[in-house]
Amino acid sequence: MPRKTKTIRKRTSRKKQNPSLMRKWWDGVSLERKAGAFQITLRVAVLCLIVASVAWGLGSLESHVRMTADPKQNTPVRLQVSARPAWMPAELAYTIAKSFAVKGKARYDDATLTSEIAASAASNPWVSKVRSVRKARDAYGRPFVRVDCEFRKPAVRVAWRKQAYYVDDQGIRLKNSEIPSLIAIIPGPDGKPRQETYLERDRKEIPRNAKVWDIEYVTIELDSEMDPPPPAPGQKWDTEALLASGLRLSELLKGLEIPAGGRQRFRIDARNYAGRRNSEAPHLSFFAGDSYFKFGRFPPSDYHYNVSVADKMRALRDHIDRHNGRLAGTPGLDLQFDYQY
């Protein structure tokens, strides 16, 4: 009996039997156009990736800025103070800057930070003027506060009841323990020496190969009974013997050009200011070493019967010229009268 033949039919998907319109269009596109479309698609994908990366970076930067402004994440405040004057020792500059710091845990975003630092700076005896206090950030985004101020410079030493004190050119008292007292000429590695000033307590810090000498201050002697006691550091010593006479004469003496240099050791006697102790004695006198000079008073006008200040200083300069550029160790002068040589 013959075997029946089984017919096997292969199923085909409807998709292959009925391709879509997009498929028909794509199959009809040339290879060259397909390659161009692929390149365009790749460029768009790369551009989207770049845009996404930039957006992520800006978001991270914004988050970092917000964290820096957050008091919980903020770093302690750093200070940057005006450049140190040439006369000021580095140790003194550090001490002054340290005193500006606000007590407690100050933060950069504190609303009162700059005003508190300005108040601390203004209260320091060495600061004569606070010009500005501003917040800023360095190149790495780290916060700091810049303090721009002017400093007081020691002008003279004041002797009162056998004690020495220091004031600036306005009569403001300064701290004795912080007075620059040493000058050192330090040889440099390139052969060029540099000059530095030091506090007395830092004498051991000076290099051994440096040439060192003491800073010479003009001394003004006040009357222990008629002049008031020294004020607290940062306050003005309110006495006319110092403010109107002693400081004025000290500036004149420091302005003398003494070619020979050396230590003149000027000491001004202002105890008889305005003739308060003895009307017949010089109101002002001074020593250069052991040499004694009678200066007298400062005339109230150029046409006063007293010898003018210009004539007195001219006589002093002539005296210096005749004695090889020296005042200390020379015969004294009476500058109260027209002096004839």
Coordinates of C-alpha atoms in Angstrom, one line a residue:
M1 CA 0.0 0.0 0.0
P2 CA 1.6 3.2 -1.0
R3 CA 2.8 5.6 1.9
K4 CA 1.2 9.0 2.0
T5 CA 3.6 11.8 1.4
K6 CA 3.5 14.4 4.2
T7 CA 3.7 18.0 3.1
I8 CA 5.7 20.2 5.4
R9 CA 5.0 23.9 5.2
K10 CA 7.5 26.4 6.5
R11 CA 6.1 29.2 8.5
T12 CA 7.2 32.6 7.7
S13 CA 6.7 35.7 9.9
R14 CA 4.3 38.3 8.8
K15 CA 7.1 40.9 9.2
K16 CA 9.1 39.3 6.5
Q17 CA 6.0 38.7 4.4
N18 CA 4.9 42.3 4.9
P19 CA 8.0 44.6 5.5
S20 CA 7.3 48.1 6.9
L21 CA 7.5 51.2 4.9
M22 CA 10.7 52.4 6.9
R23 CA 12.3 49.0 6.1
K24 CA 11.4 49.4 2.4
W25 CA 12.8 52.9 2.4
W26 CA 16.0 51.9 4.2
D27 CA 16.6 49.0 1.9
G28 CA 16.3 51.3 -1.0
V29 CA 18.9 53.8 0.3
S30 CA 22.3 53.6 -1.2
L31 CA 25.4 52.5 0.8
E32 CA 27.0 56.0 0.4
R33 CA 23.9 57.7 1.9
K34 CA 23.8 55.1 4.7
A35 CA 27.5 55.9 5.7
G36 CA 26.7 59.6 5.7
A37 CA 23.7 59.1 8.0
F38 CA 25.8 57.0 10.4
Q39 CA 28.4 59.8 10.7
I40 CA 25.8 62.4 11.4
T41 CA 24.3 60.2 14.1
L42 CA 27.7 59.6 15.7
R43 CA 28.4 63.4 15.8
V44 CA 25.1 64.1 17.5
A45 CA 25.7 61.4 20.1
V46 CA 29.2 62.9 20.9
L47 CA 27.7 66.4 21.2
C48 CA 25.0 65.2 23.6
L49 CA 27.7 63.5 25.7
I50 CA 29.7 66.8 25.9
V51 CA 26.7 68.8 26.9
A52 CA 25.8 66.3 29.6
S53 CA 29.4 66.4 31.0
V54 CA 29.4 70.2 31.1
A55 CA 26.0 70.2 32.9
W56 CA 27.4 67.8 35.5
G57 CA 30.5 69.9 36.0
L58 CA 28.5 73.1 36.6
G59 CA 26.3 71.2 39.0
S60 CA 29.3 70.0 40.9
L61 CA 30.8 73.5 41.0
E62 CA 27.6 75.0 42.3
S63 CA 27.4 72.3 45.0
H64 CA 31.0 73.0 46.0
V65 CA 30.3 76.8 46.3
R66 CA 27.2 76.1 48.4
M67 CA 29.2 73.8 50.7
T68 CA 31.9 76.5 51.1
A69 CA 29.3 79.1 52.0
D70 CA 27.7 76.7 54.4
P71 CA 28.8 77.6 58.0
K72 CA 29.1 73.9 58.8
Q73 CA 31.5 73.3 55.9
N74 CA 33.3 76.6 55.9
T75 CA 37.0 76.8 56.7
P76 CA 38.4 79.1 59.5
V77 CA 39.2 82.6 58.4
R78 CA 42.7 83.4 57.2
L79 CA 44.1 87.0 57.3
Q80 CA 46.3 88.9 54.9
V81 CA 47.7 92.1 56.3
S82 CA 49.3 95.1 54.6
A83 CA 52.9 94.7 53.6
R84 CA 55.4 95.0 56.4
P85 CA 57.3 98.3 56.4
A86 CA 61.1 98.1 56.1
W87 CA 61.6 99.3 59.7
M88 CA 59.3 96.6 61.2
P89 CA 60.8 93.3 62.5
A90 CA 59.1 90.2 61.1
E91 CA 58.3 89.0 64.6
L92 CA 56.4 92.3 65.3
A93 CA 54.5 92.0 62.1
Y94 CA 53.4 88.5 63.0
T95 CA 52.3 89.6 66.5
I96 CA 50.3 92.5 65.1
A97 CA 48.5 90.3 62.5
K98 CA 47.8 87.7 65.1
S99 CA 46.0 90.3 67.2
F100 CA 43.5 91.0 64.4
A101 CA 42.0 87.6 64.6
V102 CA 38.4 87.5 66.0
K103 CA 38.0 85.5 69.2
G104 CA 36.1 82.3 68.9
K105 CA 35.1 80.2 65.8
A106 CA 34.8 83.0 63.2
R107 CA 33.6 81.9 59.8
Y108 CA 34.1 83.5 56.4
D109 CA 30.3 84.0 55.8
D110 CA 29.7 85.7 59.1
A111 CA 27.9 89.0 58.4
T112 CA 29.9 90.8 61.1
L113 CA 33.3 89.4 60.3
T114 CA 34.8 92.4 58.6
S115 CA 33.6 94.9 61.2
E116 CA 34.9 92.7 64.0
I117 CA 38.3 92.4 62.4
A118 CA 38.4 96.2 61.7
A119 CA 37.6 96.9 65.4
S120 CA 40.4 94.5 66.5
A121 CA 42.9 96.1 64.2
A122 CA 41.9 99.7 65.2
S123 CA 42.5 98.8 68.9
N124 CA 46.1 97.7 68.3
P125 CA 48.5 100.4 69.5
W126 CA 50.7 99.8 66.4
V127 CA 47.8 100.6 63.9
S128 CA 47.3 104.3 63.2
K129 CA 44.6 103.9 60.6
V130 CA 42.5 101.0 59.2
R131 CA 41.9 101.8 55.5
S132 CA 39.8 98.7 54.6
V133 CA 38.9 95.2 55.6
R134 CA 37.6 93.0 52.7
K135 CA 36.7 89.4 52.0
A136 CA 38.4 87.7 49.1
R137 CA 39.4 84.3 47.7
D138 CA 42.7 83.1 46.4
A139 CA 43.4 81.3 43.1
Y140 CA 42.2 78.0 44.6
G141 CA 38.9 79.5 45.9
R142 CA 40.0 79.5 49.5
P143 CA 38.6 82.4 51.5
F144 CA 40.7 85.0 53.4
V145 CA 40.2 88.5 54.7
R146 CA 42.5 91.3 53.5
V147 CA 43.3 94.0 56.1
D148 CA 44.8 97.2 54.7
C149 CA 46.1 99.6 57.4
E150 CA 48.8 102.1 58.3
F151 CA 51.3 101.5 61.1
R152 CA 52.8 103.7 63.8
K153 CA 56.6 103.9 63.8
P154 CA 58.6 104.5 67.0
A155 CA 59.9 108.1 66.9
V156 CA 61.6 108.8 70.3
R157 CA 62.3 107.4 73.7
V158 CA 60.7 109.3 76.6
A159 CA 62.3 109.4 80.0
W160 CA 60.0 109.9 83.0
R161 CA 60.9 109.2 86.6
K162 CA 64.0 107.2 85.4
Q163 CA 61.9 104.9 83.3
A164 CA 61.9 104.8 79.5
Y165 CA 58.9 104.7 77.2
Y166 CA 58.4 105.0 73.4
V167 CA 56.0 107.1 71.4
D168 CA 55.4 107.7 67.7
D169 CA 55.7 111.2 66.0
Q170 CA 52.2 112.0 67.3
G171 CA 53.0 111.2 70.9
I172 CA 51.1 107.9 70.9
R173 CA 52.6 105.4 73.3
L174 CA 53.8 102.0 72.1
K175 CA 54.6 98.8 73.9
N176 CA 58.1 98.7 75.3
S177 CA 58.4 95.0 74.7
E178 CA 57.7 95.3 71.0
I179 CA 60.0 98.1 70.1
P180 CA 62.5 97.4 67.2
S181 CA 65.9 97.7 68.9
L182 CA 68.5 96.0 66.6
I183 CA 69.6 96.5 63.0
A184 CA 71.5 93.7 61.2
I185 CA 73.2 93.7 57.9
I186 CA 73.1 90.1 56.7
P187 CA 75.2 88.9 53.7
G188 CA 73.2 87.3 51.0
P189 CA 74.0 84.2 49.0
D190 CA 74.3 86.4 45.9
G191 CA 76.8 88.7 47.6
K192 CA 74.2 91.4 48.1
P193 CA 73.6 92.2 51.8
R194 CA 70.1 92.9 53.2
Q195 CA 69.1 94.9 56.2
E196 CA 66.7 93.6 58.8
T197 CA 65.4 94.9 62.1
Y198 CA 64.9 92.8 65.2
L199 CA 63.3 92.9 68.7
E200 CA 65.7 92.7 71.6
R201 CA 64.3 89.3 72.6
D202 CA 65.1 88.0 69.1
R203 CA 68.9 88.7 69.3
K204 CA 69.7 85.0 69.2
E205 CA 67.8 84.7 65.8
I206 CA 70.3 87.0 64.0
P207 CA 72.8 85.1 61.8
R208 CA 76.3 84.9 63.2
N209 CA 77.8 86.4 60.1
A210 CA 75.6 89.6 60.3
K211 CA 76.9 93.0 61.4
V212 CA 74.6 94.2 64.3
W213 CA 74.1 97.4 66.1
D214 CA 71.5 99.0 68.4
I215 CA 68.9 101.4 67.0
E216 CA 69.6 104.9 68.3
Y217 CA 66.5 106.7 69.5
V218 CA 66.4 110.4 70.5
T219 CA 65.6 110.6 74.2
I220 CA 63.2 113.3 75.5
E221 CA 63.4 113.9 79.2
L222 CA 60.1 115.1 80.9
D223 CA 59.5 116.5 84.4
S224 CA 58.5 113.9 86.8
E225 CA 56.1 116.3 88.7
M226 CA 54.8 118.7 86.1
D227 CA 54.3 116.2 83.3
P228 CA 51.6 113.5 83.6
P229 CA 52.5 109.8 83.8
P230 CA 52.7 107.7 80.7
P231 CA 49.3 106.6 79.3
A232 CA 48.4 103.1 78.3
P233 CA 49.8 101.8 75.0
G234 CA 47.8 103.2 72.1
Q235 CA 46.9 106.5 73.9
K236 CA 48.5 109.9 73.4
W237 CA 50.8 111.3 76.1
D238 CA 49.0 114.5 76.6
T239 CA 51.7 117.0 77.6
E240 CA 52.8 120.1 75.7
A241 CA 56.4 119.6 76.7
L242 CA 56.5 116.5 74.6
L243 CA 54.0 117.3 71.8
A244 CA 54.8 121.0 71.2
S245 CA 58.5 121.1 71.9
G246 CA 60.3 117.7 72.4
L247 CA 59.0 116.0 69.3
R248 CA 59.4 119.0 67.2
L249 CA 63.1 119.4 68.2
S250 CA 63.8 115.7 67.7
E251 CA 62.6 115.9 64.1
L252 CA 65.0 118.8 63.5
L253 CA 67.9 117.0 65.0
K254 CA 67.2 113.8 63.0
G255 CA 67.0 115.9 59.9
L256 CA 70.6 117.1 60.3
E257 CA 72.9 115.8 57.7
I258 CA 75.9 114.5 59.6
P259 CA 78.4 113.1 57.0
A260 CA 80.6 111.4 59.5
G261 CA 77.6 109.4 60.9
G262 CA 78.3 107.7 64.1
R263 CA 76.3 107.6 67.3
Q264 CA 75.3 111.2 68.3
R265 CA 73.2 110.0 71.3
F266 CA 70.8 112.9 71.2
R267 CA 69.1 113.7 74.5
I268 CA 66.6 116.5 74.7
D269 CA 65.8 118.2 78.1
A270 CA 62.2 119.4 78.0
R271 CA 61.8 119.7 81.8
N272 CA 61.9 123.5 81.6
Y273 CA 59.3 123.8 78.9
A274 CA 57.9 127.3 78.7
G275 CA 60.3 128.3 81.6
R276 CA 58.1 126.5 84.1
R277 CA 61.0 125.5 86.3
N278 CA 63.3 128.5 85.8
S279 CA 62.4 131.5 83.6
E280 CA 66.0 132.4 83.1
A281 CA 67.2 128.9 82.0
P282 CA 66.8 127.6 78.4
H283 CA 63.3 126.4 77.7
L284 CA 64.8 123.6 75.6
S285 CA 68.3 122.2 75.5
F286 CA 69.9 119.0 74.2
F287 CA 73.0 116.9 74.4
A288 CA 74.9 115.2 71.6
G289 CA 77.0 112.7 73.5
D290 CA 78.5 114.9 76.3
S291 CA 78.3 118.1 74.2
Y292 CA 75.7 120.6 75.5
F293 CA 73.6 122.9 73.3
K294 CA 71.2 125.6 74.5
F295 CA 68.3 125.7 72.0
G296 CA 65.9 128.0 73.9
R297 CA 62.3 128.4 72.7
F298 CA 60.4 128.0 69.5
P299 CA 59.5 131.6 68.5
P300 CA 55.8 132.1 67.8
S301 CA 56.5 133.9 64.5
D302 CA 59.3 134.5 62.1
Y303 CA 59.5 138.2 63.2
H304 CA 59.8 137.4 66.9
Y305 CA 62.7 138.9 68.9
N306 CA 64.0 135.3 69.5
V307 CA 66.4 133.8 67.0
S308 CA 64.4 132.0 64.3
V309 CA 64.5 128.2 64.1
A310 CA 66.1 128.5 60.6
D311 CA 69.0 130.5 62.0
K312 CA 69.5 128.1 64.9
M313 CA 69.7 125.1 62.5
R314 CA 72.0 127.0 60.2
A315 CA 74.3 127.7 63.1
L316 CA 74.2 124.0 64.0
R317 CA 75.1 122.9 60.4
D318 CA 78.0 125.4 60.3
H319 CA 79.2 123.9 63.6
I320 CA 79.0 120.4 62.1
D321 CA 81.0 121.5 59.0
R322 CA 83.8 123.0 61.2
H323 CA 84.1 119.8 63.3
N324 CA 84.4 117.2 60.5
G325 CA 80.7 116.3 60.4
R326 CA 80.3 115.8 64.2
L327 CA 78.2 117.2 67.0
A328 CA 79.0 114.7 69.7
G329 CA 82.4 115.5 71.3
T330 CA 82.5 119.1 70.1
P331 CA 82.3 122.4 72.1
G332 CA 78.7 123.2 72.8
L333 CA 76.7 126.2 71.5
D334 CA 74.2 128.7 72.8
L335 CA 71.7 128.9 70.0
Q336 CA 69.4 131.4 71.8
F337 CA 71.4 134.4 70.5
D338 CA 73.0 135.3 67.2
Y339 CA 76.2 133.4 67.3
Q340 CA 79.3 135.0 65.8
Y341 CA 82.4 132.9 65.0

